[in-house]
PDB file of C-alpha atoms in Angstrom:
ATOM      1  CA  ASP A  48       0.000   0.000   0.000  1.00  0.00           C
ATOM      2  CA  VAL A  49       1.155   3.503  -0.834  1.00  0.00           C
ATOM      3  CA  LYS A  50       2.562   5.423   2.067  1.00  0.00           C
ATOM      4  CA  VAL A  51       3.674   9.016   2.597  1.00  0.00           C
ATOM      5  CA  THR A  52       4.474   9.634   6.227  1.00  0.00           C
ATOM      6  CA  GLN A  53       4.857  13.026   7.847  1.00  0.00           C
ATOM      7  CA  SER A  54       6.698  12.866  11.131  1.00  0.00           C
ATOM      8  CA  SER A  55       4.628  15.343  13.122  1.00  0.00           C
ATOM      9  CA  ARG A  56       0.868  15.812  12.971  1.00  0.00           C
ATOM     10  CA  TYR A  57       0.645  18.765  15.344  1.00  0.00           C
ATOM     11  CA  LEU A  58       3.343  21.247  16.318  1.00  0.00           C
ATOM     12  CA  VAL A  59       3.368  24.486  18.264  1.00  0.00           C
ATOM     13  CA  LYS A  60       6.471  26.628  17.849  1.00  0.00           C
ATOM     14  CA  ARG A  61       7.531  30.082  18.959  1.00  0.00           C
ATOM     15  CA  THR A  62       8.268  32.940  16.601  1.00  0.00           C
ATOM     16  CA  GLY A  63      11.907  32.815  15.502  1.00  0.00           C
ATOM     17  CA  GLU A  64      12.351  29.106  16.140  1.00  0.00           C
ATOM     18  CA  LYS A  65      13.801  26.831  13.491  1.00  0.00           C
ATOM     19  CA  VAL A  66      11.276  24.196  12.455  1.00  0.00           C
ATOM     20  CA  PHE A  67      11.852  20.909  10.654  1.00  0.00           C
ATOM     21  CA  LEU A  68       9.042  19.006   8.983  1.00  0.00           C
ATOM     22  CA  GLU A  69      10.045  15.544   7.839  1.00  0.00           C
ATOM     23  CA  CYS A  70       8.446  13.434   5.140  1.00  0.00           C
ATOM     24  CA  VAL A  71       9.202   9.873   4.054  1.00  0.00           C
ATOM     25  CA  GLN A  72       7.699   7.904   1.174  1.00  0.00           C
ATOM     26  CA  ASP A  73       8.067   4.177   0.620  1.00  0.00           C
ATOM     27  CA  MET A  74       7.129   4.019  -3.066  1.00  0.00           C
ATOM     28  CA  ASP A  75      10.517   4.794  -4.641  1.00  0.00           C
ATOM     29  CA  HIS A  76       9.013   7.927  -6.212  1.00  0.00           C
ATOM     30  CA  GLU A  77      11.301  10.412  -7.933  1.00  0.00           C
ATOM     31  CA  ASN A  78       9.170  13.467  -7.237  1.00  0.00           C
ATOM     32  CA  MET A  79       8.383  14.926  -3.849  1.00  0.00           C
ATOM     33  CA  PHE A  80       6.489  18.086  -2.966  1.00  0.00           C
ATOM     34  CA  TRP A  81       5.706  20.346  -0.042  1.00  0.00           C
ATOM     35  CA  TYR A  82       2.434  22.277  -0.055  1.00  0.00           C
ATOM     36  CA  ARG A  83       0.632  24.421   2.446  1.00  0.00           C
ATOM     37  CA  GLN A  84      -3.121  24.593   2.652  1.00  0.00           C
ATOM     38  CA  ASP A  85      -4.958  27.646   3.920  1.00  0.00           C
ATOM     39  CA  PRO A  86      -8.726  28.230   3.852  1.00  0.00           C
ATOM     40  CA  GLY A  87      -9.862  29.838   0.607  1.00  0.00           C
ATOM     41  CA  LEU A  88      -6.406  29.566  -0.942  1.00  0.00           C
ATOM     42  CA  GLY A  89      -6.339  25.884  -1.773  1.00  0.00           C
ATOM     43  CA  LEU A  90      -3.029  24.072  -2.053  1.00  0.00           C
ATOM     44  CA  ARG A  91       0.019  26.224  -2.668  1.00  0.00           C
ATOM     45  CA  LEU A  92       3.311  24.681  -3.709  1.00  0.00           C
ATOM     46  CA  ILE A  93       6.294  25.667  -1.598  1.00  0.00           C
ATOM     47  CA  TYR A  94       9.096  23.524  -3.046  1.00  0.00           C
ATOM     48  CA  PHE A  95       9.432  20.350  -5.019  1.00  0.00           C
ATOM     49  CA  SER A  96      12.194  17.928  -5.883  1.00  0.00           C
ATOM     50  CA  TYR A  97      12.451  15.583  -8.861  1.00  0.00           C
ATOM     51  CA  ASP A  98      15.641  13.834  -7.776  1.00  0.00           C
ATOM     52  CA  VAL A  99      17.993  13.436  -4.845  1.00  0.00           C
ATOM     53  CA  LYS A 100      19.755  16.697  -3.997  1.00  0.00           C
ATOM     54  CA  MET A 101      17.596  18.537  -6.548  1.00  0.00           C
ATOM     55  CA  LYS A 102      15.087  21.181  -5.563  1.00  0.00           C
ATOM     56  CA  GLU A 103      12.917  23.697  -7.333  1.00  0.00           C
ATOM     57  CA  LYS A 104      11.003  26.653  -5.958  1.00  0.00           C
ATOM     58  CA  GLY A 105       7.255  26.509  -6.091  1.00  0.00           C
ATOM     59  CA  ASP A 106       4.842  29.406  -5.837  1.00  0.00           C
ATOM     60  CA  ILE A 107       5.617  30.507  -2.274  1.00  0.00           C
ATOM     61  CA  PRO A 108       9.196  29.542  -1.324  1.00  0.00           C
ATOM     62  CA  GLU A 109       9.964  32.642   0.766  1.00  0.00           C
ATOM     63  CA  GLY A 110      10.780  31.783   4.344  1.00  0.00           C
ATOM     64  CA  TYR A 111      11.289  28.104   3.578  1.00  0.00           C
ATOM     65  CA  SER A 112      14.070  25.791   2.500  1.00  0.00           C
ATOM     66  CA  VAL A 113      14.177  22.070   1.739  1.00  0.00           C
ATOM     67  CA  SER A 114      16.567  19.180   1.838  1.00  0.00           C
ATOM     68  CA  ARG A 115      16.570  15.925  -0.104  1.00  0.00           C
ATOM     69  CA  GLU A 116      19.603  13.874   0.807  1.00  0.00           C
ATOM     70  CA  LYS A 117      17.914  10.532   0.163  1.00  0.00           C
ATOM     71  CA  LYS A 118      15.318   9.568  -2.415  1.00  0.00           C
ATOM     72  CA  GLU A 119      12.702   8.622   0.153  1.00  0.00           C
ATOM     73  CA  ARG A 120      13.041  11.658   2.421  1.00  0.00           C
ATOM     74  CA  PHE A 121      12.129  15.300   1.808  1.00  0.00           C
ATOM     75  CA  SER A 122      12.435  17.826   4.608  1.00  0.00           C
ATOM     76  CA  LEU A 123      10.882  21.270   4.871  1.00  0.00           C
ATOM     77  CA  ILE A 124      12.742  23.811   6.996  1.00  0.00           C
ATOM     78  CA  LEU A 125      11.440  27.056   8.408  1.00  0.00           C
ATOM     79  CA  GLU A 126      14.642  28.922   9.294  1.00  0.00           C
ATOM     80  CA  SER A 127      12.887  31.429  11.548  1.00  0.00           C
ATOM     81  CA  ALA A 128       9.218  30.671  12.068  1.00  0.00           C
ATOM     82  CA  SER A 129       6.723  33.507  11.855  1.00  0.00           C
ATOM     83  CA  THR A 130       3.039  33.666  12.748  1.00  0.00           C
ATOM     84  CA  ASN A 131       2.021  33.892   9.070  1.00  0.00           C
ATOM     85  CA  GLN A 132       3.484  30.419   8.620  1.00  0.00           C
ATOM     86  CA  THR A 133       0.775  28.946  10.809  1.00  0.00           C
ATOM     87  CA  SER A 134      -0.851  26.492   8.420  1.00  0.00           C
ATOM     88  CA  MET A 135      -1.399  22.896   7.427  1.00  0.00           C
ATOM     89  CA  TYR A 136       1.603  21.496   5.573  1.00  0.00           C
ATOM     90  CA  LEU A 137       1.209  18.622   3.159  1.00  0.00           C
ATOM     91  CA  CYS A 138       3.960  16.445   1.748  1.00  0.00           C
ATOM     92  CA  ALA A 139       3.349  14.508  -1.450  1.00  0.00           C
ATOM     93  CA  SER A 140       5.148  12.241  -3.876  1.00  0.00           C
ATOM     94  CA  SER A 141       4.671  10.972  -7.412  1.00  0.00           C
ATOM     95  CA  PHE A 142       6.327   8.755  -9.987  1.00  0.00           C
ATOM     96  CA  GLY A 143       7.871   9.694 -13.301  1.00  0.00           C
ATOM     97  CA  ARG A 144       8.330  12.922 -15.195  1.00  0.00           C
ATOM     98  CA  ARG A 145       4.625  13.551 -15.339  1.00  0.00           C
ATOM     99  CA  GLY A 146       4.457  14.778 -11.789  1.00  0.00           C
ATOM    100  CA  GLY A 147       0.736  15.217 -11.587  1.00  0.00           C
ATOM    101  CA  ASN A 148      -0.225  11.699 -12.473  1.00  0.00           C
ATOM    102  CA  THR A 149      -1.476  10.220  -9.231  1.00  0.00           C
ATOM    103  CA  ILE A 150       0.235  12.295  -6.623  1.00  0.00           C
ATOM    104  CA  TYR A 151       0.045  10.762  -3.146  1.00  0.00           C
ATOM    105  CA  PHE A 152      -0.275  12.895  -0.048  1.00  0.00           C
ATOM    106  CA  GLY A 153       0.688  12.450   3.556  1.00  0.00           C
ATOM    107  CA  GLU A 154      -1.730  13.068   6.410  1.00  0.00           C
ATOM    108  CA  GLY A 155      -0.597  16.642   6.896  1.00  0.00           C
ATOM    109  CA  SER A 156       1.183  18.550   9.650  1.00  0.00           C
ATOM    110  CA  TRP A 157      -0.616  21.294  11.528  1.00  0.00           C
ATOM    111  CA  LEU A 158       1.863  23.981  12.530  1.00  0.00           C
ATOM    112  CA  THR A 159       0.948  26.798  14.897  1.00  0.00           C
ATOM    113  CA  VAL A 160       3.483  29.588  15.400  1.00  0.00           C
ATOM    114  CA  VAL A 161       2.862  31.695  18.489  1.00  0.00           C
TER     115      VAL A 161
ATOM    116  CA  ASP B 245      -3.391  35.021 -11.685  1.00  0.00           C
ATOM    117  CA  GLN B 246      -5.374  31.868 -11.025  1.00  0.00           C
ATOM    118  CA  GLN B 247      -5.053  29.405 -13.863  1.00  0.00           C
ATOM    119  CA  VAL B 248      -7.489  26.971 -12.263  1.00  0.00           C
ATOM    120  CA  LYS B 249     -10.620  28.369 -10.659  1.00  0.00           C
ATOM    121  CA  GLN B 250     -13.291  26.790  -8.535  1.00  0.00           C
ATOM    122  CA  ASN B 251     -15.751  29.623  -8.170  1.00  0.00           C
ATOM    123  CA  SER B 252     -18.010  28.008  -5.596  1.00  0.00           C
ATOM    124  CA  PRO B 253     -16.405  27.897  -2.145  1.00  0.00           C
ATOM    125  CA  SER B 254     -19.186  25.634  -0.909  1.00  0.00           C
ATOM    126  CA  LEU B 255     -22.110  23.579  -2.152  1.00  0.00           C
ATOM    127  CA  SER B 256     -24.943  21.966  -0.236  1.00  0.00           C
ATOM    128  CA  VAL B 257     -26.814  18.986  -1.739  1.00  0.00           C
ATOM    129  CA  GLN B 258     -29.526  16.673  -0.463  1.00  0.00           C
ATOM    130  CA  GLU B 259     -28.526  13.063   0.081  1.00  0.00           C
ATOM    131  CA  GLY B 260     -29.428  10.934  -2.935  1.00  0.00           C
ATOM    132  CA  ARG B 261     -29.405  13.851  -5.380  1.00  0.00           C
ATOM    133  CA  ILE B 262     -26.703  14.777  -7.868  1.00  0.00           C
ATOM    134  CA  SER B 263     -23.731  16.899  -6.815  1.00  0.00           C
ATOM    135  CA  ILE B 264     -22.056  18.938  -9.546  1.00  0.00           C
ATOM    136  CA  LEU B 265     -18.731  20.587  -8.826  1.00  0.00           C
ATOM    137  CA  ASN B 266     -17.299  22.960 -11.393  1.00  0.00           C
ATOM    138  CA  CYS B 267     -13.808  23.997 -12.396  1.00  0.00           C
ATOM    139  CA  ASP B 268     -12.597  26.484 -15.011  1.00  0.00           C
ATOM    140  CA  TYR B 269      -9.104  26.908 -16.385  1.00  0.00           C
ATOM    141  CA  THR B 270      -7.347  29.495 -18.498  1.00  0.00           C
ATOM    142  CA  ASN B 271      -4.250  27.716 -19.823  1.00  0.00           C
ATOM    143  CA  SER B 272      -5.000  25.921 -23.092  1.00  0.00           C
ATOM    144  CA  MET B 273      -1.776  23.906 -22.660  1.00  0.00           C
ATOM    145  CA  PHE B 274      -3.298  21.895 -19.818  1.00  0.00           C
ATOM    146  CA  ASP B 275      -3.836  18.357 -21.045  1.00  0.00           C
ATOM    147  CA  TYR B 276      -4.572  16.361 -17.921  1.00  0.00           C
ATOM    148  CA  PHE B 277      -7.012  17.102 -15.139  1.00  0.00           C
ATOM    149  CA  LEU B 278      -7.527  15.527 -11.750  1.00  0.00           C
ATOM    150  CA  TRP B 279      -9.995  15.710  -8.893  1.00  0.00           C
ATOM    151  CA  TYR B 280      -8.927  15.163  -5.304  1.00  0.00           C
ATOM    152  CA  LYS B 281     -11.064  14.800  -2.203  1.00  0.00           C
ATOM    153  CA  LYS B 282      -9.991  16.011   1.208  1.00  0.00           C
ATOM    154  CA  TYR B 283     -11.445  15.344   4.634  1.00  0.00           C
ATOM    155  CA  PRO B 284     -10.550  17.667   7.536  1.00  0.00           C
ATOM    156  CA  ALA B 285      -7.167  16.922   9.129  1.00  0.00           C
ATOM    157  CA  GLU B 286      -6.248  14.477   6.368  1.00  0.00           C
ATOM    158  CA  GLY B 287      -4.226  14.726   3.180  1.00  0.00           C
ATOM    159  CA  PRO B 288      -6.050  14.880  -0.183  1.00  0.00           C
ATOM    160  CA  THR B 289      -6.760  11.597  -1.931  1.00  0.00           C
ATOM    161  CA  PHE B 290      -6.997  11.040  -5.656  1.00  0.00           C
ATOM    162  CA  LEU B 291     -10.549  10.626  -6.933  1.00  0.00           C
ATOM    163  CA  ILE B 292     -10.692  10.644 -10.718  1.00  0.00           C
ATOM    164  CA  SER B 293      -8.825  12.092 -13.694  1.00  0.00           C
ATOM    165  CA  ILE B 294      -9.357  12.864 -17.361  1.00  0.00           C
ATOM    166  CA  SER B 295      -7.051  13.358 -20.307  1.00  0.00           C
ATOM    167  CA  SER B 296      -7.732  16.149 -22.785  1.00  0.00           C
ATOM    168  CA  ILE B 297      -8.265  13.580 -25.554  1.00  0.00           C
ATOM    169  CA  LYS B 298     -11.472  12.529 -23.783  1.00  0.00           C
ATOM    170  CA  ASP B 299     -14.594  14.437 -22.844  1.00  0.00           C
ATOM    171  CA  LYS B 300     -15.880  12.058 -20.190  1.00  0.00           C
ATOM    172  CA  ASN B 301     -14.514   9.605 -17.662  1.00  0.00           C
ATOM    173  CA  GLU B 302     -16.618   7.542 -15.327  1.00  0.00           C
ATOM    174  CA  ASP B 303     -15.773   5.612 -12.181  1.00  0.00           C
ATOM    175  CA  GLY B 304     -18.715   4.281 -10.206  1.00  0.00           C
ATOM    176  CA  ARG B 305     -20.724   7.185  -8.820  1.00  0.00           C
ATOM    177  CA  PHE B 306     -18.189   9.714 -10.074  1.00  0.00           C
ATOM    178  CA  THR B 307     -18.081  11.154 -13.591  1.00  0.00           C
ATOM    179  CA  VAL B 308     -15.839  13.928 -14.836  1.00  0.00           C
ATOM    180  CA  PHE B 309     -16.799  15.901 -17.947  1.00  0.00           C
ATOM    181  CA  LEU B 310     -14.357  18.033 -19.917  1.00  0.00           C
ATOM    182  CA  ASN B 311     -15.381  20.811 -22.298  1.00  0.00           C
ATOM    183  CA  LYS B 312     -12.140  21.975 -23.924  1.00  0.00           C
ATOM    184  CA  SER B 313     -13.687  24.748 -25.957  1.00  0.00           C
ATOM    185  CA  ALA B 314     -15.135  26.296 -22.818  1.00  0.00           C
ATOM    186  CA  LYS B 315     -12.073  25.378 -20.717  1.00  0.00           C
ATOM    187  CA  HIS B 316     -14.411  23.879 -18.188  1.00  0.00           C
ATOM    188  CA  LEU B 317     -14.638  20.609 -16.334  1.00  0.00           C
ATOM    189  CA  SER B 318     -17.152  19.292 -13.878  1.00  0.00           C
ATOM    190  CA  LEU B 319     -17.376  16.449 -11.410  1.00  0.00           C
ATOM    191  CA  HIS B 320     -20.747  14.720 -11.029  1.00  0.00           C
ATOM    192  CA  ILE B 321     -21.515  12.552  -8.033  1.00  0.00           C
ATOM    193  CA  VAL B 322     -24.647  10.428  -8.327  1.00  0.00           C
ATOM    194  CA  PRO B 323     -26.209   9.613  -5.944  1.00  0.00           C
ATOM    195  CA  SER B 324     -24.648  11.825  -3.288  1.00  0.00           C
ATOM    196  CA  GLN B 325     -23.934  10.154   0.042  1.00  0.00           C
ATOM    197  CA  PRO B 326     -23.092  11.588   3.491  1.00  0.00           C
ATOM    198  CA  GLY B 327     -19.516  10.292   3.170  1.00  0.00           C
ATOM    199  CA  ASP B 328     -19.065  12.530   0.148  1.00  0.00           C
ATOM    200  CA  SER B 329     -19.029  15.584   2.411  1.00  0.00           C
ATOM    201  CA  ALA B 330     -15.492  16.908   1.952  1.00  0.00           C
ATOM    202  CA  VAL B 331     -13.485  19.556   0.153  1.00  0.00           C
ATOM    203  CA  TYR B 332     -12.946  18.787  -3.534  1.00  0.00           C
ATOM    204  CA  PHE B 333      -9.942  20.149  -5.388  1.00  0.00           C
ATOM    205  CA  CYS B 334      -9.583  20.379  -9.137  1.00  0.00           C
ATOM    206  CA  ALA B 335      -6.030  20.289 -10.534  1.00  0.00           C
ATOM    207  CA  ALA B 336      -4.448  20.550 -13.976  1.00  0.00           C
ATOM    208  CA  ILE B 337      -1.105  19.812 -15.586  1.00  0.00           C
ATOM    209  CA  SER B 338       0.522  20.327 -18.967  1.00  0.00           C
ATOM    210  CA  GLY B 339       3.067  18.331 -20.917  1.00  0.00           C
ATOM    211  CA  SER B 340       5.999  17.046 -18.932  1.00  0.00           C
ATOM    212  CA  ASN B 341       5.636  19.624 -16.197  1.00  0.00           C
ATOM    213  CA  TYR B 342       6.178  18.458 -12.647  1.00  0.00           C
ATOM    214  CA  GLN B 343       3.696  20.819 -11.141  1.00  0.00           C
ATOM    215  CA  LEU B 344      -0.001  20.432 -10.635  1.00  0.00           C
ATOM    216  CA  ILE B 345      -1.917  23.690 -10.706  1.00  0.00           C
ATOM    217  CA  TRP B 346      -4.647  23.578  -8.073  1.00  0.00           C
ATOM    218  CA  GLY B 347      -7.989  25.249  -7.667  1.00  0.00           C
ATOM    219  CA  ALA B 348      -8.971  26.736  -4.301  1.00  0.00           C
ATOM    220  CA  GLY B 349     -11.377  23.893  -3.532  1.00  0.00           C
ATOM    221  CA  THR B 350     -15.132  23.519  -3.057  1.00  0.00           C
ATOM    222  CA  LYS B 351     -16.582  22.320   0.214  1.00  0.00           C
ATOM    223  CA  LEU B 352     -19.395  19.857  -0.474  1.00  0.00           C
ATOM    224  CA  ILE B 353     -21.975  19.314   2.245  1.00  0.00           C
ATOM    225  CA  ILE B 354     -24.420  16.440   1.841  1.00  0.00           C
ATOM    226  CA  LYS B 355     -27.591  16.987   3.867  1.00  0.00           C
ATOM    227  CA  PRO B 356     -29.440  13.943   5.208  1.00  0.00           C
TER     228      PRO B 356
END
């Protein structure tokens, strides 16, 4: 069965803290994505990666960075968390060059920055 | 500039009736469209897709229609069931692009 696992479901962090969100997929997918979901704004792409050590900016990369040292793991880093980064973060993965064809999502991580 | 638009933030439908969710797009290069369903506090799950070479795709109670000339697609759910209450996202992709372009979502509420 397909599995995308996000390490933390619920986090509360203070403004200025460094935050790591970890994501692991067990499907040997090339492509991995980080989105955030906010009410009325849908899913917005932060960063994606189509290979190990490769990364591409999405629509809203400011304030975020990513790391992909291994094929199965894609980490999202908030260098200095701010309250406007309070959101639900979704990791996803997919196979092949056609990234949109059956993209699989994790359960999501709710981040609150206070 | 939203390339994929879901103009109805929410939709309420009686159980057993048809639910129709709409999606419009502006980029004529899009050639593959997907619908995802999302329950609160869960990640989206794939529901159904359609290639631009087709105008209809059916899977059980779910049918997606594509009108390329109008740049419009719709998701029909017949009959609607309480478990269908969720947020539905429309997404589109073109060529060998890695990125899905997402709509803002429509919250479907099925009334008993």
